[in-house]
XYZ file of C-alpha atoms in Angstrom:
85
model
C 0.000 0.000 0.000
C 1.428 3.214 -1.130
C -0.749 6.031 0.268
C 0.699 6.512 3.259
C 4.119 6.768 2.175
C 2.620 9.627 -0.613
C 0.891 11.417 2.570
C 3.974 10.944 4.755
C 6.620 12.418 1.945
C 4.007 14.886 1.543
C 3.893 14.054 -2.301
C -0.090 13.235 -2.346
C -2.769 14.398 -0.105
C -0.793 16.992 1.705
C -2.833 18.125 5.120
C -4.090 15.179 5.043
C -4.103 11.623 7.488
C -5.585 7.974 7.391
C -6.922 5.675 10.397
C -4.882 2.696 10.308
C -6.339 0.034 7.623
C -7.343 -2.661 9.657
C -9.578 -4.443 7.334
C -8.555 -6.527 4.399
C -8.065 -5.259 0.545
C -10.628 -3.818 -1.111
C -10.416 -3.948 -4.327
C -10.552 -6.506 -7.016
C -12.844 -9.047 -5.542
C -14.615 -11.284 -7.331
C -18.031 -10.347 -7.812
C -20.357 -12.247 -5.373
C -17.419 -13.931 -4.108
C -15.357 -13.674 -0.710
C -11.868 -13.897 -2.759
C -9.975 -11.939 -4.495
C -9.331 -11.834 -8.133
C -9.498 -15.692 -10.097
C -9.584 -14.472 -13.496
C -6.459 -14.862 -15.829
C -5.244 -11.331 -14.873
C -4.539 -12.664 -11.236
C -4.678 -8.768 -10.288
C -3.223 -8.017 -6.923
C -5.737 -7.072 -4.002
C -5.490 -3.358 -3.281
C -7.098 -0.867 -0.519
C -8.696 1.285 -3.387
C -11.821 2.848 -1.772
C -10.173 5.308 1.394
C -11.446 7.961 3.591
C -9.130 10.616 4.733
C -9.338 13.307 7.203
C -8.179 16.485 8.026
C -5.417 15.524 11.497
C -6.346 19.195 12.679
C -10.093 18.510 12.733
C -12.194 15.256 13.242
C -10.847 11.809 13.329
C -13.140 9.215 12.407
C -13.626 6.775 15.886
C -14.628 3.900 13.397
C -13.039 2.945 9.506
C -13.954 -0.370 8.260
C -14.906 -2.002 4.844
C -18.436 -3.278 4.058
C -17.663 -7.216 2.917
C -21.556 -7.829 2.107
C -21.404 -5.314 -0.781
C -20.629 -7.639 -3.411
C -22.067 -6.321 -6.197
C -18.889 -5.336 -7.709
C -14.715 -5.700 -7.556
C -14.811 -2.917 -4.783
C -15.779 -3.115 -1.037
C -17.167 0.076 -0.086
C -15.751 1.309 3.308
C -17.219 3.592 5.757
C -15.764 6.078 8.141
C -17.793 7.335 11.278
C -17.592 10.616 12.501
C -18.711 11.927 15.805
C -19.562 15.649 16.160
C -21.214 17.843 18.299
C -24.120 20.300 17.241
């Protein structure tokens, strides 16, 4: 996974941060499947779909993927937010 090297060398993303990744790939999944890529291309699994955040302002207390969305070669992920009005 590149991104956070970009972010860190400040060459992508600058002012921006991550949450750790602490879910699995999300990208080229077989569609309707559980596992990663089986066609002839063999791609290799990548964390695709990201959320990032300003460090000076909100952090996100919960960043995860959404495995039951298998409609496609993506897993959506989700990052939750908590804020006070």
């Amino acid at each position: 996974d590149e991104l956070p090297a970009q972010i860190r060398d400040g060459k992508a993303f600058v002012g921006y941060a991550e949450s750790p990744l602490a879910f699995a790939p999300t990208y080229k999944v077989d569609v309707g499947a559980a596992h990663y890529d089986t066609s002839p291309k063999r791609r290799v699994p990548a964390w695709t779909d990201r959320v990032l955040f300003s460090p000076d302002g909100l952090a996100p207390y919960e960043y995860d993927a959404v495995p039951a969305a298998a409609h496609s070669d993506h897993r959506p992920v989700f990052a939750k937010f908590a804020i006070m009005i």
